[in-house]
Short mmCIF file of C-alpha atoms in Angstrom, two decimals:
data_model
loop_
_atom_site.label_atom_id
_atom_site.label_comp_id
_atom_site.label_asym_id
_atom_site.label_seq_id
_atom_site.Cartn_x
_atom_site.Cartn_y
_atom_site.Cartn_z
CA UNK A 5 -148.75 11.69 -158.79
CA UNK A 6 -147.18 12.48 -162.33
CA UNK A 7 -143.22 13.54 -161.92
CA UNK A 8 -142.75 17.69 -162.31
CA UNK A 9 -143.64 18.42 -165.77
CA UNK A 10 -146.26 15.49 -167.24
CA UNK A 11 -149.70 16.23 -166.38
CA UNK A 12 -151.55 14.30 -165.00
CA UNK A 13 -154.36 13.01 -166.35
CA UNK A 14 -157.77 11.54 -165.62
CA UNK A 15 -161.02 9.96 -166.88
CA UNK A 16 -164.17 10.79 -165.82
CA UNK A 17 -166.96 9.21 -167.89
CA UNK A 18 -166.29 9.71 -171.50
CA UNK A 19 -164.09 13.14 -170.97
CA UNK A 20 -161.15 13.19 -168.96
CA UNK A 21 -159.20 16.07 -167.32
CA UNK A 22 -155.98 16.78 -166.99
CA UNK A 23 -153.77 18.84 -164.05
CA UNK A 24 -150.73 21.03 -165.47
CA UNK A 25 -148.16 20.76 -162.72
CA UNK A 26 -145.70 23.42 -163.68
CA UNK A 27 -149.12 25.99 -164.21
CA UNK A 28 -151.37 24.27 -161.57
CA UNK A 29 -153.92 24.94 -164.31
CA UNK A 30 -156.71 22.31 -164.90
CA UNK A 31 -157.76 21.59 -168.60
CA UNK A 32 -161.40 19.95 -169.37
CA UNK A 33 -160.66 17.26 -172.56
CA UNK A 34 -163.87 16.56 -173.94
CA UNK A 35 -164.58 13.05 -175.39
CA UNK A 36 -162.93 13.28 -178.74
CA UNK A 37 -160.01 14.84 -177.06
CA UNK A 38 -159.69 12.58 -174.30
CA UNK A 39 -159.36 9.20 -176.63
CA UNK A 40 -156.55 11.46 -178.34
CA UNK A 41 -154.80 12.16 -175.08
CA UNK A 42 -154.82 8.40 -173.82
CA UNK A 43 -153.77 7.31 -176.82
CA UNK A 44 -150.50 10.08 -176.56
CA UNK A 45 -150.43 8.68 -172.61
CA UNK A 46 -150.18 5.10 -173.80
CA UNK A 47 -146.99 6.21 -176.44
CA UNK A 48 -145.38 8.22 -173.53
CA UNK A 49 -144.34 4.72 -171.43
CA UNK A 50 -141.98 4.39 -174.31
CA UNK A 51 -140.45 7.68 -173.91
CA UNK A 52 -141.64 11.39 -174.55
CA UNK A 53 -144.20 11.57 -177.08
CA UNK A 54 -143.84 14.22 -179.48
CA UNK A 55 -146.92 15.93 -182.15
CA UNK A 56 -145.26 14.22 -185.61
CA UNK A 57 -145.66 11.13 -184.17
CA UNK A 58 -148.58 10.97 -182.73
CA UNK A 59 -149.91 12.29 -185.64
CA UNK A 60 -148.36 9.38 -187.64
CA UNK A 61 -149.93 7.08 -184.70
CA UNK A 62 -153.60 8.44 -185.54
CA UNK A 63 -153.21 8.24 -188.90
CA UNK A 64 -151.72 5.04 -188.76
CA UNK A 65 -153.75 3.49 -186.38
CA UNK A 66 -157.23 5.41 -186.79
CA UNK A 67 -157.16 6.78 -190.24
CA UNK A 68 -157.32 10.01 -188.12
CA UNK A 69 -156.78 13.51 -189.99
CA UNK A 70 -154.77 15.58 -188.16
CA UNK A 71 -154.84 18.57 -189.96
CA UNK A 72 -158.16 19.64 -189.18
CA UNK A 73 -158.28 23.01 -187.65
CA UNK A 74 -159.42 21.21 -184.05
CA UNK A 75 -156.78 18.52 -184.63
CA UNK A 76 -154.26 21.17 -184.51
CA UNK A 77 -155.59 23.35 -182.02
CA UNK A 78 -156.10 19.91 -179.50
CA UNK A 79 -152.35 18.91 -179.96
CA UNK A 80 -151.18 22.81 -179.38
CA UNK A 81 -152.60 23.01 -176.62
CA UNK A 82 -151.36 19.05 -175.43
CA UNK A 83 -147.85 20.63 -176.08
CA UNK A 84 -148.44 23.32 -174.05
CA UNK A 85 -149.59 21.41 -170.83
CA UNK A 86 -146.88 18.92 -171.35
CA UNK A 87 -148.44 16.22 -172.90
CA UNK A 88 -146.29 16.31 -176.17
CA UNK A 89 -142.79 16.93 -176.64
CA UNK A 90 -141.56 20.31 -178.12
CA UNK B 9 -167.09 11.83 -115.12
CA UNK B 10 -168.06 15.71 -116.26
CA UNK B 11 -171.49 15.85 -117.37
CA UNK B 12 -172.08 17.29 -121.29
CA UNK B 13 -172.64 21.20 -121.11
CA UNK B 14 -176.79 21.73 -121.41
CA UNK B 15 -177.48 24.49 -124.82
CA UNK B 16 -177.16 27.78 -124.51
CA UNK B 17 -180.82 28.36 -124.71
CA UNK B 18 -180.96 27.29 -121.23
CA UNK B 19 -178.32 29.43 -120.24
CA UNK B 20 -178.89 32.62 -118.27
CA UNK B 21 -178.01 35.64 -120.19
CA UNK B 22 -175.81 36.72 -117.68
CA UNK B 23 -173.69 33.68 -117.37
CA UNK B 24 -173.45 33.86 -121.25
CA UNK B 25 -172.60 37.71 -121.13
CA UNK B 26 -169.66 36.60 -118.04
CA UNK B 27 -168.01 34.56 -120.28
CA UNK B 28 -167.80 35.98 -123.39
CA UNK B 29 -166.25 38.74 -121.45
CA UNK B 30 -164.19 36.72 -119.44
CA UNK B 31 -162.78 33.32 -121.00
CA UNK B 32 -164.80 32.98 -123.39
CA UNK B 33 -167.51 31.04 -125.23
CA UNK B 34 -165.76 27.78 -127.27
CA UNK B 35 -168.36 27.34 -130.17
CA UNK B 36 -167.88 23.73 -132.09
CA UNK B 37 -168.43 24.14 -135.64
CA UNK B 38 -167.54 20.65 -136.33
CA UNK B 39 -164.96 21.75 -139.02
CA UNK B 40 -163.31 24.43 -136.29
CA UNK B 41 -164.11 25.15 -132.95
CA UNK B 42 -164.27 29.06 -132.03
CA UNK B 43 -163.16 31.11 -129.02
CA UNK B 44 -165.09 34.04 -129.07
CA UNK B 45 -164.96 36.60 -126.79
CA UNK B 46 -167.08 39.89 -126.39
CA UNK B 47 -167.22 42.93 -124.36
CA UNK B 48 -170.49 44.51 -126.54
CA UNK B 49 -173.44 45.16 -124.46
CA UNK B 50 -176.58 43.24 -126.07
CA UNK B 51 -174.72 40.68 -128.34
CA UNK B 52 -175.40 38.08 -125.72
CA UNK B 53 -179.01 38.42 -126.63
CA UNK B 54 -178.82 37.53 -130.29
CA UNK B 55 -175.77 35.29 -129.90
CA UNK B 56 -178.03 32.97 -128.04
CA UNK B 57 -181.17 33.32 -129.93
CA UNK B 58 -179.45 31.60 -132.67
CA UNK B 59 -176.96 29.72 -131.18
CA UNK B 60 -179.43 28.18 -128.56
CA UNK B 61 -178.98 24.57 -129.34
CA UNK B 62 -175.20 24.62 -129.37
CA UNK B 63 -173.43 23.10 -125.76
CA UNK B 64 -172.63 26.30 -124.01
CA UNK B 65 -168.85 25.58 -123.17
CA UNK B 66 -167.30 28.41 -121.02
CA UNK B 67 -163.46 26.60 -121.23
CA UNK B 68 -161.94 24.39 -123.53
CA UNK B 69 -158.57 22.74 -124.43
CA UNK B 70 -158.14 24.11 -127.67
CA UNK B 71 -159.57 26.66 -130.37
CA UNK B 72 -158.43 26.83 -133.95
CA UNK B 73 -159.69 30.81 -133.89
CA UNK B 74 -159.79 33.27 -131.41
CA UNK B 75 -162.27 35.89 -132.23
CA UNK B 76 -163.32 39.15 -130.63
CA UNK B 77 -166.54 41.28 -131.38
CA UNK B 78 -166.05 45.04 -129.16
CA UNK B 79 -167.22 48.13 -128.84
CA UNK B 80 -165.72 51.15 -131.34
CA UNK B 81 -163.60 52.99 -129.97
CA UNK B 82 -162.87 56.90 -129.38
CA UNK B 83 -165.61 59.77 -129.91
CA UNK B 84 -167.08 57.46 -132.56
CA UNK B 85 -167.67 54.96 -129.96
CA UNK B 86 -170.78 57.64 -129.03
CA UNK B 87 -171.53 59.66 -131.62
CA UNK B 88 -171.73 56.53 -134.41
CA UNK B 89 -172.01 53.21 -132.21
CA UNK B 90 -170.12 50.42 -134.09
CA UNK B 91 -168.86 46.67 -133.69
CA UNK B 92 -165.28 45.94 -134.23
CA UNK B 93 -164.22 42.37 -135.25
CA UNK B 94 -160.59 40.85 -134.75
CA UNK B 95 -158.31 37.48 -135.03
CA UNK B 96 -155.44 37.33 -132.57
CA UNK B 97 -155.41 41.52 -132.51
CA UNK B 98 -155.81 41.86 -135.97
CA UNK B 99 -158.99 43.73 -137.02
CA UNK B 100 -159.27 42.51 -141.11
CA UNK B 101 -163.02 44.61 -141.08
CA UNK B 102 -164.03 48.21 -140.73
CA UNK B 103 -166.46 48.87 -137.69
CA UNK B 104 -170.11 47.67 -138.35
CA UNK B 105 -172.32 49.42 -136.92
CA UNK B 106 -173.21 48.51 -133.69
CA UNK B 107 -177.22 46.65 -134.50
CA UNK B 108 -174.91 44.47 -137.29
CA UNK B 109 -172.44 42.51 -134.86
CA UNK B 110 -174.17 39.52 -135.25
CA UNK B 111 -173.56 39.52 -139.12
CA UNK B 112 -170.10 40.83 -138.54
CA UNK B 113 -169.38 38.36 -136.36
CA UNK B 114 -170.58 35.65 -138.86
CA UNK B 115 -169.26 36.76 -141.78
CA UNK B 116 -165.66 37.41 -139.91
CA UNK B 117 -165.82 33.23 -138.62
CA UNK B 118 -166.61 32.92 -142.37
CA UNK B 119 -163.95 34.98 -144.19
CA UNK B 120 -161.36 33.68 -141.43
CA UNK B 121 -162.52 30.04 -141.99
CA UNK B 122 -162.09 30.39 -145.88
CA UNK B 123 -158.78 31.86 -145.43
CA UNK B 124 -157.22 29.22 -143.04
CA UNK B 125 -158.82 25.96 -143.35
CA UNK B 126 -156.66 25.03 -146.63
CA UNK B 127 -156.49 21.56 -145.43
CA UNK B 128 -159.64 20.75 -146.89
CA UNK B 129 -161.04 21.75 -150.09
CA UNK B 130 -163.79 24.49 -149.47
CA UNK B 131 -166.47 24.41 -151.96
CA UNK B 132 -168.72 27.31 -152.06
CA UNK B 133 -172.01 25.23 -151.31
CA UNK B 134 -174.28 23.87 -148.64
CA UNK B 135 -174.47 20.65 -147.24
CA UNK B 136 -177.15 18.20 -146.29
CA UNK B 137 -177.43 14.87 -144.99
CA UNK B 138 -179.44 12.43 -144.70
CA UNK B 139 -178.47 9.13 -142.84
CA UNK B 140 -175.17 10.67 -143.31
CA UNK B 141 -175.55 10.50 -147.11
CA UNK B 142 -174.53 13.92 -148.40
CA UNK B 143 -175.83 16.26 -150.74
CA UNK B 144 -173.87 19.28 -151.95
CA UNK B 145 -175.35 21.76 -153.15
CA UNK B 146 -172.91 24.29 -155.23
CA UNK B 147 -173.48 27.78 -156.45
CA UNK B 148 -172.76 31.17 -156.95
CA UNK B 149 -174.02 33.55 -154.49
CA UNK B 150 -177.80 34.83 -155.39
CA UNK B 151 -178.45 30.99 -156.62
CA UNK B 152 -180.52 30.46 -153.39
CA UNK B 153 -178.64 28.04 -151.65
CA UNK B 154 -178.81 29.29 -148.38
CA UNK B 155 -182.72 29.31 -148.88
CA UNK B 156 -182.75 25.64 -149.85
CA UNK B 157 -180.35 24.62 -147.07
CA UNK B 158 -182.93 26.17 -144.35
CA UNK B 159 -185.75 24.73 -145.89
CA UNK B 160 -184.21 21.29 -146.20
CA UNK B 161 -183.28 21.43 -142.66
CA UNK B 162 -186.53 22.16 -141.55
CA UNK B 163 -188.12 19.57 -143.60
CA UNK B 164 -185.98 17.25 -141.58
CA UNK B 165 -182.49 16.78 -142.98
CA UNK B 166 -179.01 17.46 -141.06
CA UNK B 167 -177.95 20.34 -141.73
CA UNK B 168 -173.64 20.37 -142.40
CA UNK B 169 -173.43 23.81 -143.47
CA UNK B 170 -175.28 26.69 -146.10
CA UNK B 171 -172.14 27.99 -147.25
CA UNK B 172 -169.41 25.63 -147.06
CA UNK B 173 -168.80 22.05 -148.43
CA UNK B 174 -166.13 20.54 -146.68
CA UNK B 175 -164.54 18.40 -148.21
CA UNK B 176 -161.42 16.09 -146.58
CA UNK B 177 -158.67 15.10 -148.94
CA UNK B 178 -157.89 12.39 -146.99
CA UNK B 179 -161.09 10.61 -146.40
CA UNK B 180 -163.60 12.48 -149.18
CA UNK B 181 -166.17 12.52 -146.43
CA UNK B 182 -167.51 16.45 -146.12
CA UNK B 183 -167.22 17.59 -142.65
CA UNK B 184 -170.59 19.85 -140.76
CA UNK B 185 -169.16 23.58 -140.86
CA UNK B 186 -172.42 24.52 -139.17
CA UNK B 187 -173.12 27.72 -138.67
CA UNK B 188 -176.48 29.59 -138.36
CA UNK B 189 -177.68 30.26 -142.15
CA UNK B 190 -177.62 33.56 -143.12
CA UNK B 191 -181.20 34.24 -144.91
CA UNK B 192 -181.37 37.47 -147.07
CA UNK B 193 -184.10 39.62 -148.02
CA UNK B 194 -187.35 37.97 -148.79
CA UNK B 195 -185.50 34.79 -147.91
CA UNK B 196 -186.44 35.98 -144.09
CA UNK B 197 -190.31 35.74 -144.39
CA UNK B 198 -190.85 32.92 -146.71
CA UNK B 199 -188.74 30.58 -144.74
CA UNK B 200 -190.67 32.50 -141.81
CA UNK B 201 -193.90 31.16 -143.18
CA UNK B 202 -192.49 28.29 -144.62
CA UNK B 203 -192.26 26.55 -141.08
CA UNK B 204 -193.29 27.19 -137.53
CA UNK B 205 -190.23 25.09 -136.59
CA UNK B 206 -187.95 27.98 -137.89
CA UNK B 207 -185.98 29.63 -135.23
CA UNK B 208 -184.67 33.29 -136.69
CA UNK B 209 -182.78 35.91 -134.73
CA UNK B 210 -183.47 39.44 -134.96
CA UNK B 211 -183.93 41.02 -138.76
CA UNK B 212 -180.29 43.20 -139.27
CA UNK B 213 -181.71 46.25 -141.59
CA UNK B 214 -180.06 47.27 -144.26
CA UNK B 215 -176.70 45.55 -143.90
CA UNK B 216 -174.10 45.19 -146.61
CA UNK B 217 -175.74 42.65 -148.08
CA UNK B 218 -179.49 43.69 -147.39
CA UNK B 219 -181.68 42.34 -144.48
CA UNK B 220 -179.90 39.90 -142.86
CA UNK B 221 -181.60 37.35 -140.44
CA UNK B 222 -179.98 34.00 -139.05
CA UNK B 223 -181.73 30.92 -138.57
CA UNK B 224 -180.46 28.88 -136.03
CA UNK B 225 -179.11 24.90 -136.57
CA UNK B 226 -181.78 22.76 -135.01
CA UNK B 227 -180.83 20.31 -132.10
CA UNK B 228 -180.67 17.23 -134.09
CA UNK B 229 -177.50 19.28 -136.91
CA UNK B 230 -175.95 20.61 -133.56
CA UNK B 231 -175.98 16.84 -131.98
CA UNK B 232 -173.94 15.54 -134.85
CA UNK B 233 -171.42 18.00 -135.63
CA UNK B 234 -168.75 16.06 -135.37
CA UNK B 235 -170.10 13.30 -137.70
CA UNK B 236 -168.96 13.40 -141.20
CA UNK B 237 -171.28 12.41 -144.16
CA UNK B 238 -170.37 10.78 -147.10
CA UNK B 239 -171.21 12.68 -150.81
CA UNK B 240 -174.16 11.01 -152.27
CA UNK B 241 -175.32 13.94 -154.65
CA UNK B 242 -174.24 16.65 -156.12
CA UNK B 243 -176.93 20.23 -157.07
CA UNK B 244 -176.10 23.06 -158.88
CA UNK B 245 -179.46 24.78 -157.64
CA UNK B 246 -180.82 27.71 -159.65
CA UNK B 247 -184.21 29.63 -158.43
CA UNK B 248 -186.48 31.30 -160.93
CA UNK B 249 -189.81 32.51 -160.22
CA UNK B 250 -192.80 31.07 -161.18
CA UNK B 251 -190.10 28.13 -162.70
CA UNK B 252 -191.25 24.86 -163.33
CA UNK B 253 -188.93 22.13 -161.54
CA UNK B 254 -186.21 21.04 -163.91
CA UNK B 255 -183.31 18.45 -163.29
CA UNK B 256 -180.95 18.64 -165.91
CA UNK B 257 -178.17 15.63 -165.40
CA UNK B 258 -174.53 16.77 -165.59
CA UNK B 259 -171.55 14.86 -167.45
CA UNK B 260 -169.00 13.96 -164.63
CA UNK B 261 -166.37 16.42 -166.01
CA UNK B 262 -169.10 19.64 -166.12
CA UNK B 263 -169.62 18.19 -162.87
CA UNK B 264 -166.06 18.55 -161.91
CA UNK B 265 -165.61 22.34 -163.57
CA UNK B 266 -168.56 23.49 -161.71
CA UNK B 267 -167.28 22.35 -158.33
CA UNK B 268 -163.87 23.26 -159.13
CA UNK B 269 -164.93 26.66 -160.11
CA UNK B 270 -167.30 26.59 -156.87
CA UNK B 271 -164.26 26.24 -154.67
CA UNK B 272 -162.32 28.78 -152.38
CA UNK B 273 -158.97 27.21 -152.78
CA UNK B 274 -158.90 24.84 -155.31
CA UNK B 275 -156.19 26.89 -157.52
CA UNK B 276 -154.49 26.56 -153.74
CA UNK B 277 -154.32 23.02 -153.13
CA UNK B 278 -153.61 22.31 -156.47
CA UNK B 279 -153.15 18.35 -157.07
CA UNK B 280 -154.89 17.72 -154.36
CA UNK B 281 -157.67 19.76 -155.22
CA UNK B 282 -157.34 18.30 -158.59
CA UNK B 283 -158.02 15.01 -156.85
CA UNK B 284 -160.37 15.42 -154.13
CA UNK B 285 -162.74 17.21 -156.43
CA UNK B 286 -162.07 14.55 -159.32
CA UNK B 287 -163.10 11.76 -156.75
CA UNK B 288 -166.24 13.62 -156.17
CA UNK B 289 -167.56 14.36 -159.37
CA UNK B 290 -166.81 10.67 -160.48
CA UNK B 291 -168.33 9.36 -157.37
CA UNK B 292 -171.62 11.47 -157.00
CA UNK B 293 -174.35 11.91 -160.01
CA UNK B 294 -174.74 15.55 -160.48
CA UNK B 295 -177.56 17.15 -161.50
CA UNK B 296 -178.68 21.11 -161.94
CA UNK B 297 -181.42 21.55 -160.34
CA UNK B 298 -184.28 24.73 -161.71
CA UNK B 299 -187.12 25.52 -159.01
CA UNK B 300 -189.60 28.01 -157.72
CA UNK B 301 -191.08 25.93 -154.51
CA UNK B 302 -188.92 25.03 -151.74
CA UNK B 303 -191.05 21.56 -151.38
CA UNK B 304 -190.91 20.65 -154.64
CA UNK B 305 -187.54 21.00 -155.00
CA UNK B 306 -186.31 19.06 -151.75
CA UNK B 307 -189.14 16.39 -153.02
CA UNK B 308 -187.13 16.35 -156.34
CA UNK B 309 -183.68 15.69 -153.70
CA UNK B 310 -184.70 13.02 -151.69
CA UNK B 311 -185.84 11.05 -154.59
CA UNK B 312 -182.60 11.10 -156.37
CA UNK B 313 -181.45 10.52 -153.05
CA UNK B 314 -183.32 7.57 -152.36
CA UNK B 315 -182.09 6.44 -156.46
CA UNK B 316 -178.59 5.86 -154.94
CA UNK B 317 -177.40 2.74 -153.92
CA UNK B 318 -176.48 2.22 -149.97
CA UNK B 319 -173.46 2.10 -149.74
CA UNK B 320 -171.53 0.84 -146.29
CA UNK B 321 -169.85 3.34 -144.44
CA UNK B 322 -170.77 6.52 -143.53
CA UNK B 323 -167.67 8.63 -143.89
CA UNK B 324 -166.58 8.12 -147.06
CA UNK B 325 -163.19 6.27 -147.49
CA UNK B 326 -162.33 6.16 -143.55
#
């Protein structure tokens, strides 16, 4: 189990879910947003993770636009469950 | 060695009446065992209409609930007959009146279950097996679950429970919670006609929830309530009339929202919950299943059923 404050997250099938454990809520990450959220998992083993550099990551990495209106609503909400720092 | 206790069926009413008013009658659910205890004249009668195949056990070493159904009391007690349910003293119901104890007393073993049993995750669903391969059905009330569950049962399946899908944390096999199922409305007659194997107790008018009539577990679901199944397949049932049968497959993580969602104390449990249910949906193929006829529909379940590969073990990760 994830220490207080990371959630904890999981893949089923192409999606993945994730538990909040300060909330207790559970969040549904479709497809798209799941690939985003493993790639943010991955970064974290280094250290907290926060939205500027993922960002850079995607971009870097994927060519990814992250300024697409569900780009920035997907990493809000990662910052809110704990996923991303600040 | 003590031989097993014969079913209540073959019990005399008045050894059945003598100890529900004395020590008691210990009812194995398989999830919980019951002591209930009852001074009301004439609940005998229907308790063991559909309760006949259970082991009629007059003393036992434990009980997880004690349960009384008794006469009203005071003036009303004559004027306005009524049934009075309590857990260790505390009455958690108004009175029913007096020709509803039989639903009062199995929604009470219900709503105390759901409250206390938070070592398990309770889905809101019903549970089948067959050679302890488990399907769980989940849905919102008025879905027709109950329905299904009888008729599956009487088309030959074990029957774990119409309401609640039991689900251990530990092991992820689902435990029997098996109760009587409580048919509704026109539920009564077409599962009536729908088998001459059906056993129903007496029709409860008018209830809080309609007509109310309880179908008792058959001898083969009583005989194994202690063994757990393991999940196999998951239904989201939905009945329509005059519907043509429709499976529509479900993506593991709808799967996992609709069971979640389907759940008494999932928010409870929380992780573990998060878990238990996340095993499941990634475990069992899911499907939501649109009918009008009962025998199409349980055709429609054995053959994904049968689609599964056998797997060893028959209680999950034991």
């Amino acid at each position: 189990m994830a220490s207080l404050g990371k959630p904890i997250l999981r893949r089923l099938g192409d999606a993945a879910i994730a538990f909040d454990p300060r909330s207790w809520e559970t969040h549904v990450l479709p497809p798209a947003a799941a690939v985003v959220a493993e790639i943010a998992e991955e970064l974290s083993a280094e250290g907290p993770v926060s939205a500027e550099r993922l960002r850079r990551e995607l971009w870097a990495e994927f060519e990814l636009d992250c300024d697409t209106p569900e780009m920035r609503q997907l990493l809000r909400t990662m910052g809110e469950i704990g996923m991303l720092e600040g | 060695m003590t031989p097993a206790p014969g079913p209540i069926r073959q019990t005399s009413h008045s050894e059945l009446e003598q100890a529900l008013a004395e020590e008691g009658l210990f009812v194995d659910y398989g999830a919980c065992v019951v002591r209930l205890r009852s001074r009301l004249k004439g609940f005998a009668r229907s308790l063991r209409e559909v309760y006949g195949a259970f082991p009629f056990r007059p003393a036992a070493p434990f009980a997880d609930l004690h349960v009384r159904v008794d006469p009203g009391r005071g003036v009303r007690r004559w004027l306005r007959p009524n049934a009075r349910f309590s857990i260790d003293g505390v009455e958690p119901f108004d009175p029913f009146p007096l020709a509803s104890a039989l639903p009062l007393y199995e929604w009470g073993v219900n709503w105390c279950f759901a409250q206390r049993f938070n070592q398990h995750v309770l889905l809101h669903a019903g549970a089948l097996a067959c050679a302890d391969r488990a399907v769980i059905m989940a849905a919102t009330p008025g879905s027709g679950k109950s329905t299904l569950s009888a008729a599956m049962m009487l088309r030959g399946f074990r029957l774990l429970s119409d309401e609640f899908g039991v689900l251990c944390t530990e092991r992820g096999a689902l435990l029997p919670m098996l109760k009587p199922v409580a048919l509704k409305n026109q539920s009564i007659e077409l599962i009536r006609a729908f088998s001459g194997e059906a056993v129903l107790g007496p029709v409860h008018a008018a209830t809080r929830k309609g007509d109310v009539a309880h179908l008792a577990p058959d001898g083969a679901s009583v005989a194994a309530v202690r063994r757990p199944a393991r999940p196999a397949l998951v239904i989201f049932p939905r009945w329509r009339e005059g519907a043509a049968l429709a499976l529509e497959p479900q993506a593991q993580e709808q799967a996992f929202a609709r069971l979640a969602f389907n759940s008494f104390n999932y928010r409870l449990l929380g992780p573990v919950a998060f878990d238990a249910v996340a095993d499941l949906a990634a475990a069992c193929p899911a499907y939501q299943l649109t009918y009008s006829r009962l025998d199409e529909a349980i055709d429609a379940i054995q053959r994904l059923l049968d689609e599964q590969p056998a797997l060893a073990g028959a209680e999950g990760r034991t």
